[in-house]
Amino acid sequence: MIWVRISRFTSHSNQLSNEFLNRFELTIAQFDVLMQVRIHQPLNQTELAEKVTVTQGGISRMLARLEKEGYIVRKQDWKTKSIRLTPKAEAILERAFPEQSAFQSSFFDEVLSEEEQKTLYALMTRVHKHSLRKELPPE
Amino acid sequence: MIWVRISRFTSHSNQLSNEFLNRFELTIAQFDVLMQVRIHQPLNQTELAEKVTVTQGGISRMLARLEKEGYIVRKQDWKTKSIRLTPKAEAILERAFPEQSAFQSSFFDEVLSEEEQKTLYALMTRVHKHSLRKELPPE
DNA sequence: CTATTTCACTTGATTAGTCAATTGATAGGG
DNA sequence: CCCTATCAATTGACTAATCAAGTGAAATAG
């Protein structure tokens, strides 16, 4: 019951974020990846995949698209590929980041008090961390 | 910050649910659709699309797959198509539903008290309902 | 009674992801 | 010096979704 609520909310708010990011010609998945690169660059694909919770294969395809669009460059660096933003992506993120941040927070601060937001964050953190340790039940 | 937590949790728990439902040869998306059909059958595609928060096109493809696998039947019924479960799907859901329910709840009740779960549900409900009314900010 | 609108559904092109098999390069062991 | 294990990344086959254009049937207007 909680689970369904959370997942319907996530799917709906992803749709809204996609619509919103449209004005920067980005999708939410691309924005997410670019932000992680911005924070941690230079980094390799394996590290990035972990940060955005996607498989190696998934990140490989995503980066191929982002490279084709000129948002990132991949340089074979010893045995891994090191990823960096292009100036084009830096410029877009500089405008998009504060706006997308504000949009995301508005989902919560338009309807919950500061106190309630803290509670929600704390509860979700516990649930999330627990899920990372979780094993599948036996057959 | 809250938003990222929630969406990372959703993506991780979806992955676990997919792994879990593997034993019934279902994905989480298929399970979700089949459950909505089970609860509301017979219904048409537009109604179903709304219930699972997917577009018309999305539900059309999903049902095509489910029909090919023999889980549902679509009967042209006047101008709409009415959807029903096959006995095969009924049988699978009878086993899968309680197990998947328990698995989903375990994400929360292994780590939160009854009281905390109520709080989380109430907060998420408010946030979700608010998001449904939400408009995009002006450009 | 045809002509247009409307509604339900489908489909082509694209994004985003999974898994599993494969490629490519480096590091060591024999 | 070659052979193999290992690690990073890619790729083929697939599921799942979106948007926008297209189809087909029924409803309504002229």
Short mmCIF file of C-alpha atoms (C1' of nucleotides) in Angstrom, two decimals:
data_model
loop_
_atom_site.label_atom_id
_atom_site.label_comp_id
_atom_site.label_asym_id
_atom_site.label_seq_id
_atom_site.Cartn_x
_atom_site.Cartn_y
_atom_site.Cartn_z
CA MET A 1 0.00 0.00 0.00
CA ILE A 2 2.80 2.40 0.94
CA TRP A 3 4.84 0.89 -1.84
CA VAL A 4 2.24 1.51 -4.51
CA ARG A 5 1.80 5.11 -3.33
CA ILE A 6 5.52 5.73 -3.52
CA SER A 7 5.90 4.18 -6.92
CA ARG A 8 2.90 6.03 -8.42
CA PHE A 9 4.26 9.27 -7.03
CA THR A 10 7.70 8.56 -8.46
CA SER A 11 6.34 7.78 -11.87
CA HIS A 12 4.12 10.85 -11.95
CA SER A 13 6.78 13.21 -10.69
CA ASN A 14 9.25 11.80 -13.20
CA GLN A 15 6.80 12.62 -15.94
CA LEU A 16 6.44 16.18 -14.67
CA SER A 17 10.22 16.56 -14.37
CA ASN A 18 10.62 15.35 -17.94
CA GLU A 19 8.10 17.90 -19.11
CA PHE A 20 9.87 20.57 -17.13
CA LEU A 21 13.37 19.68 -18.35
CA ASN A 22 12.06 19.77 -21.88
CA ARG A 23 12.87 23.47 -21.91
CA PHE A 24 16.54 22.56 -21.59
CA GLU A 25 16.17 19.71 -24.10
CA LEU A 26 17.08 17.16 -21.43
CA THR A 27 15.33 14.14 -19.97
CA ILE A 28 15.39 13.40 -16.27
CA ALA A 29 17.68 10.39 -16.85
CA GLN A 30 20.15 12.52 -18.80
CA PHE A 31 20.01 15.28 -16.21
CA ASP A 32 20.69 12.76 -13.47
CA VAL A 33 23.73 11.34 -15.25
CA LEU A 34 25.12 14.76 -16.19
CA MET A 35 24.78 15.98 -12.60
CA GLN A 36 26.68 12.99 -11.29
CA VAL A 37 29.43 13.60 -13.84
CA ARG A 38 29.55 17.26 -12.87
CA ILE A 39 29.97 16.44 -9.21
CA HIS A 40 32.50 13.64 -9.57
CA GLN A 41 34.36 14.25 -12.84
CA PRO A 42 36.60 12.81 -14.04
CA LEU A 43 35.28 9.32 -13.33
CA ASN A 44 34.93 6.03 -15.19
CA GLN A 45 31.80 4.21 -16.33
CA THR A 46 31.70 1.66 -13.56
CA GLU A 47 31.76 4.35 -10.88
CA LEU A 48 29.10 6.36 -12.68
CA ALA A 49 26.84 3.33 -13.15
CA GLU A 50 26.86 2.79 -9.38
CA LYS A 51 26.02 6.39 -8.62
CA VAL A 52 22.93 6.41 -10.82
CA THR A 53 21.85 2.80 -10.02
CA VAL A 54 22.09 1.50 -13.55
CA THR A 55 23.93 -1.49 -15.01
CA GLN A 56 27.19 -1.28 -16.95
CA GLY A 57 25.29 -1.89 -20.15
CA GLY A 58 22.78 0.82 -19.36
CA ILE A 59 25.42 3.45 -18.69
CA SER A 60 27.30 2.48 -21.84
CA ARG A 61 24.24 3.17 -24.02
CA MET A 62 23.33 6.33 -22.14
CA LEU A 63 26.84 7.77 -22.53
CA ALA A 64 26.88 6.89 -26.21
CA ARG A 65 23.74 9.03 -26.64
CA LEU A 66 25.13 11.89 -24.53
CA GLU A 67 28.40 11.80 -26.45
CA LYS A 68 26.58 11.90 -29.79
CA GLU A 69 24.68 14.98 -28.58
CA GLY A 70 27.94 16.59 -27.51
CA TYR A 71 27.29 16.72 -23.77
CA ILE A 72 30.24 14.60 -22.65
CA VAL A 73 33.55 13.24 -23.87
CA ARG A 74 35.02 9.83 -23.09
CA LYS A 75 38.78 9.47 -23.26
CA GLN A 76 40.40 6.04 -23.13
CA ASP A 77 42.55 6.50 -20.08
CA TRP A 78 44.73 3.55 -19.38
CA LYS A 79 42.28 0.67 -19.05
CA THR A 80 39.12 2.63 -18.21
CA LYS A 81 37.35 5.50 -19.96
CA SER A 82 37.35 8.77 -18.13
CA ILE A 83 34.25 10.89 -18.55
CA ARG A 84 34.05 14.69 -18.57
CA LEU A 85 31.43 17.29 -19.36
CA THR A 86 31.82 19.46 -22.45
CA PRO A 87 31.52 23.26 -22.08
CA LYS A 88 28.07 22.93 -23.75
CA ALA A 89 26.86 20.67 -20.94
CA GLU A 90 28.45 22.86 -18.25
CA ALA A 91 26.59 25.86 -19.61
CA ILE A 92 23.24 24.08 -19.71
CA LEU A 93 23.61 22.63 -16.22
CA GLU A 94 24.49 26.01 -14.79
CA ARG A 95 21.02 27.20 -15.76
CA ALA A 96 19.13 23.91 -15.39
CA PHE A 97 20.43 22.81 -12.01
CA PRO A 98 18.97 25.57 -9.81
CA GLU A 99 15.66 25.46 -11.64
CA GLN A 100 15.30 21.70 -11.52
CA SER A 101 16.32 21.73 -7.84
CA ALA A 102 13.66 24.26 -7.04
CA PHE A 103 11.08 22.33 -9.03
CA GLN A 104 11.88 19.10 -7.22
CA SER A 105 11.74 20.68 -3.78
CA SER A 106 8.42 22.29 -4.59
CA PHE A 107 6.79 18.84 -4.61
CA PHE A 108 7.48 18.74 -0.90
CA ASP A 109 7.65 22.26 0.42
CA GLU A 110 4.35 23.32 -1.11
CA VAL A 111 2.58 20.76 1.01
CA LEU A 112 4.70 19.72 4.01
CA SER A 113 6.13 21.73 6.87
CA GLU A 114 9.87 21.79 7.46
CA GLU A 115 9.39 19.37 10.31
CA GLU A 116 7.36 16.95 8.18
CA GLN A 117 9.94 17.04 5.41
CA LYS A 118 12.64 16.11 7.88
CA THR A 119 10.53 13.21 9.11
CA LEU A 120 9.82 12.02 5.57
CA TYR A 121 13.49 12.18 4.65
CA ALA A 122 14.54 10.30 7.75
CA LEU A 123 11.97 7.55 7.23
CA MET A 124 12.80 7.16 3.53
CA THR A 125 16.49 7.01 4.32
CA ARG A 126 15.97 4.17 6.76
CA VAL A 127 13.76 2.30 4.31
CA HIS A 128 16.19 2.83 1.44
CA LYS A 129 19.26 1.75 3.41
CA HIS A 130 17.41 -1.31 4.62
CA SER A 131 16.46 -2.23 1.05
CA LEU A 132 20.13 -2.13 0.04
CA ARG A 133 20.91 -4.84 2.58
CA LYS A 134 17.87 -6.92 1.70
CA GLU A 135 18.03 -10.47 0.42
CA LEU A 136 15.39 -12.30 -1.60
CA PRO A 137 13.18 -14.59 0.51
CA PRO A 138 13.69 -18.33 -0.12
CA GLU A 139 11.56 -19.99 -2.78
CA MET B 1 17.33 15.55 -1.67
CA ILE B 2 14.18 13.79 -0.52
CA TRP B 3 13.28 13.33 -4.15
CA VAL B 4 16.53 11.60 -5.06
CA ARG B 5 16.22 9.31 -2.02
CA ILE B 6 12.72 8.30 -3.03
CA SER B 7 13.59 7.70 -6.62
CA ARG B 8 16.72 5.66 -5.81
CA PHE B 9 14.67 3.57 -3.41
CA THR B 10 11.95 3.04 -6.02
CA SER B 11 14.41 1.97 -8.65
CA HIS B 12 16.21 -0.42 -6.29
CA SER B 13 13.05 -1.96 -4.90
CA ASN B 14 11.69 -2.40 -8.41
CA GLN B 15 14.80 -4.33 -9.27
CA LEU B 16 14.37 -6.56 -6.24
CA SER B 17 10.69 -7.09 -7.02
CA ASN B 18 11.56 -8.08 -10.55
CA GLU B 19 14.05 -10.60 -9.25
CA PHE B 20 11.48 -11.91 -6.81
CA LEU B 21 8.66 -12.18 -9.36
CA ASN B 22 11.00 -14.07 -11.64
CA ARG B 23 9.88 -17.23 -9.87
CA PHE B 24 6.42 -16.67 -11.29
CA GLU B 25 7.84 -15.66 -14.67
CA LEU B 26 6.42 -12.15 -14.30
CA THR B 27 7.90 -8.68 -14.28
CA ILE B 28 6.74 -6.02 -11.86
CA ALA B 29 5.07 -4.08 -14.69
CA GLN B 30 3.15 -7.17 -15.81
CA PHE B 31 2.17 -8.01 -12.25
CA ASP B 32 0.91 -4.48 -11.73
CA VAL B 33 -1.24 -4.57 -14.87
CA LEU B 34 -2.60 -8.05 -14.16
CA MET B 35 -3.55 -7.06 -10.61
CA GLN B 36 -5.47 -4.03 -11.83
CA VAL B 37 -7.30 -6.22 -14.34
CA ARG B 38 -8.07 -8.74 -11.62
CA ILE B 39 -9.57 -6.08 -9.38
CA HIS B 40 -11.57 -4.21 -12.00
CA GLN B 41 -12.33 -6.68 -14.77
CA PRO B 42 -13.91 -6.37 -17.23
CA LEU B 43 -12.52 -2.97 -18.17
CA ASN B 44 -11.27 -1.23 -21.30
CA GLN B 45 -7.79 -0.05 -22.18
CA THR B 46 -8.31 3.62 -21.40
CA GLU B 47 -9.50 2.84 -17.89
CA LEU B 48 -6.61 0.45 -17.32
CA ALA B 49 -4.04 2.93 -18.63
CA GLU B 50 -5.19 5.45 -16.05
CA LYS B 51 -5.02 2.97 -13.19
CA VAL B 52 -1.42 2.03 -13.88
CA THR B 53 -0.28 5.56 -14.89
CA VAL B 54 0.76 4.67 -18.40
CA THR B 55 -0.17 6.16 -21.77
CA GLN B 56 -2.61 4.57 -24.22
CA GLY B 57 0.28 3.49 -26.40
CA GLY B 58 2.08 1.92 -23.47
CA ILE B 59 -0.91 -0.11 -22.37
CA SER B 60 -1.56 -1.22 -25.93
CA ARG B 61 1.90 -2.76 -26.25
CA MET B 62 1.85 -4.24 -22.77
CA LEU B 63 -1.49 -5.96 -23.39
CA ALA B 64 -0.26 -7.27 -26.74
CA ARG B 65 2.61 -8.99 -24.89
CA LEU B 66 0.34 -10.30 -22.13
CA GLU B 67 -2.13 -11.62 -24.71
CA LYS B 68 0.63 -13.37 -26.65
CA GLU B 69 1.73 -15.06 -23.41
CA GLY B 70 -1.86 -16.15 -22.73
CA TYR B 71 -2.43 -14.10 -19.57
CA ILE B 72 -5.34 -12.00 -20.81
CA VAL B 73 -7.96 -11.86 -23.56
CA ARG B 74 -9.23 -8.76 -25.31
CA LYS B 75 -12.68 -8.93 -26.85
CA GLN B 76 -13.87 -6.19 -29.19
CA ASP B 77 -16.92 -5.10 -27.28
CA TRP B 78 -18.91 -2.47 -29.09
CA LYS B 79 -16.38 0.29 -29.68
CA THR B 80 -13.93 -0.52 -26.89
CA LYS B 81 -11.97 -3.67 -26.06
CA SER B 82 -12.90 -5.39 -22.85
CA ILE B 83 -10.06 -7.05 -21.00
CA ARG B 84 -10.25 -10.17 -18.85
CA LEU B 85 -7.79 -12.53 -17.18
CA THR B 86 -7.40 -16.06 -18.49
CA PRO B 87 -7.62 -18.97 -16.01
CA LYS B 88 -3.83 -19.30 -16.41
CA ALA B 89 -3.32 -15.76 -15.09
CA GLU B 90 -5.91 -16.23 -12.31
CA ALA B 91 -4.02 -19.28 -11.11
CA ILE B 92 -0.65 -17.54 -11.11
CA LEU B 93 -1.95 -14.45 -9.33
CA GLU B 94 -3.58 -16.56 -6.65
CA ARG B 95 -0.11 -17.73 -5.65
CA ALA B 96 1.86 -14.62 -6.59
CA PHE B 97 -0.33 -11.96 -5.00
CA PRO B 98 0.07 -12.90 -1.33
CA GLU B 99 3.78 -13.51 -1.73
CA GLN B 100 4.45 -10.29 -3.58
CA SER B 101 2.31 -8.39 -1.05
CA ALA B 102 4.33 -9.78 1.80
CA PHE B 103 7.57 -9.03 0.01
CA GLN B 104 6.55 -5.43 -0.60
CA SER B 105 5.44 -4.85 2.97
CA SER B 106 8.67 -6.32 4.27
CA PHE B 107 10.55 -3.31 2.89
CA PHE B 108 8.74 -1.25 5.49
CA ASP B 109 7.81 -3.46 8.39
CA GLU B 110 11.29 -4.87 8.82
CA VAL B 111 12.57 -1.42 9.64
CA LEU B 112 9.70 0.89 10.71
CA SER B 113 7.22 0.65 13.59
CA GLU B 114 3.50 0.54 12.87
CA GLU B 115 3.29 4.18 13.89
CA GLU B 116 6.11 5.23 11.58
CA GLN B 117 4.57 3.38 8.68
CA LYS B 118 1.32 5.24 9.20
CA THR B 119 3.20 8.53 9.24
CA LEU B 120 5.12 7.65 6.08
CA TYR B 121 1.95 6.63 4.29
CA ALA B 122 0.15 9.81 5.30
CA LEU B 123 3.02 12.05 4.23
CA MET B 124 3.45 10.27 0.90
CA THR B 125 -0.27 10.46 0.24
CA ARG B 126 -0.28 14.20 0.74
CA VAL B 127 2.77 14.65 -1.47
CA HIS B 128 1.34 12.39 -4.17
CA LYS B 129 -2.07 14.07 -4.22
CA HIS B 130 -0.40 17.44 -4.38
CA SER B 131 1.71 16.35 -7.34
CA LEU B 132 -1.43 15.35 -9.24
CA ARG B 133 -2.72 18.90 -9.02
CA LYS B 134 0.63 20.44 -9.84
CA GLU B 135 1.24 22.68 -12.83
CA LEU B 136 4.53 23.36 -14.57
CA PRO B 137 6.17 26.65 -13.50
CA PRO B 138 6.27 29.36 -16.22
CA GLU B 139 9.27 29.48 -18.53
"C1'" DC C 1 -27.39 9.70 -46.74
"C1'" DT C 2 -22.84 11.36 -47.05
"C1'" DA C 3 -19.18 14.11 -44.59
"C1'" DT C 4 -16.85 15.25 -40.47
"C1'" DT C 5 -15.74 14.72 -35.78
"C1'" DT C 6 -14.68 12.06 -32.04
"C1'" DC C 7 -13.15 8.26 -29.48
"C1'" DA C 8 -10.46 3.88 -28.64
"C1'" DC C 9 -6.79 1.73 -30.00
"C1'" DT C 10 -2.41 0.82 -32.78
"C1'" DT C 11 2.07 1.75 -34.56
"C1'" DG C 12 6.77 3.84 -35.93
"C1'" DA C 13 10.59 6.13 -34.03
"C1'" DT C 14 13.05 6.95 -29.99
"C1'" DT C 15 14.77 6.73 -25.00
"C1'" DA C 16 15.96 3.90 -21.20
"C1'" DG C 17 16.81 0.04 -19.11
"C1'" DT C 18 17.97 -5.38 -18.23
"C1'" DC C 19 20.89 -9.71 -18.84
"C1'" DA C 20 24.31 -12.41 -20.83
"C1'" DA C 21 27.80 -13.08 -24.11
"C1'" DT C 22 31.76 -10.89 -26.15
"C1'" DT C 23 35.76 -7.87 -27.03
"C1'" DG C 24 40.11 -5.67 -25.64
"C1'" DA C 25 43.62 -4.66 -22.79
"C1'" DT C 26 46.53 -5.45 -18.90
"C1'" DA C 27 48.69 -8.27 -15.27
"C1'" DG C 28 50.90 -12.14 -13.80
"C1'" DG C 29 52.23 -17.22 -13.73
"C1'" DG C 30 54.76 -20.76 -15.78
"C1'" DC D 1 57.49 -15.00 -24.13
"C1'" DC D 2 53.12 -16.86 -24.42
"C1'" DC D 3 48.70 -18.22 -21.88
"C1'" DT D 4 45.22 -17.23 -18.87
"C1'" DA D 5 42.54 -14.72 -15.54
"C1'" DT D 6 40.53 -10.45 -14.75
"C1'" DC D 7 38.44 -6.12 -15.37
"C1'" DA D 8 36.09 -2.32 -18.23
"C1'" DA D 9 33.29 -1.52 -21.74
"C1'" DT D 10 30.29 -2.91 -25.67
"C1'" DT D 11 26.64 -5.30 -27.95
"C1'" DG D 12 22.48 -8.27 -29.26
"C1'" DA D 13 18.04 -9.51 -27.87
"C1'" DC D 14 14.54 -8.10 -25.10
"C1'" DT D 15 10.97 -5.34 -21.93
"C1'" DA D 16 8.88 -1.00 -21.06
"C1'" DA D 17 7.78 3.45 -21.83
"C1'" DT D 18 7.00 8.03 -24.41
"C1'" DC D 19 5.05 11.05 -28.28
"C1'" DA D 20 2.78 11.82 -32.36
"C1'" DA D 21 0.67 10.27 -36.37
"C1'" DG D 22 -2.50 6.97 -38.22
"C1'" DT D 23 -6.67 3.61 -38.37
"C1'" DG D 24 -11.37 2.22 -37.84
"C1'" DA D 25 -15.80 2.52 -36.17
"C1'" DA D 26 -19.68 5.06 -34.36
"C1'" DA D 27 -22.15 9.63 -33.70
"C1'" DT D 28 -23.67 13.67 -35.34
"C1'" DA D 29 -24.33 17.62 -38.47
"C1'" DG D 30 -25.82 19.26 -42.91
#
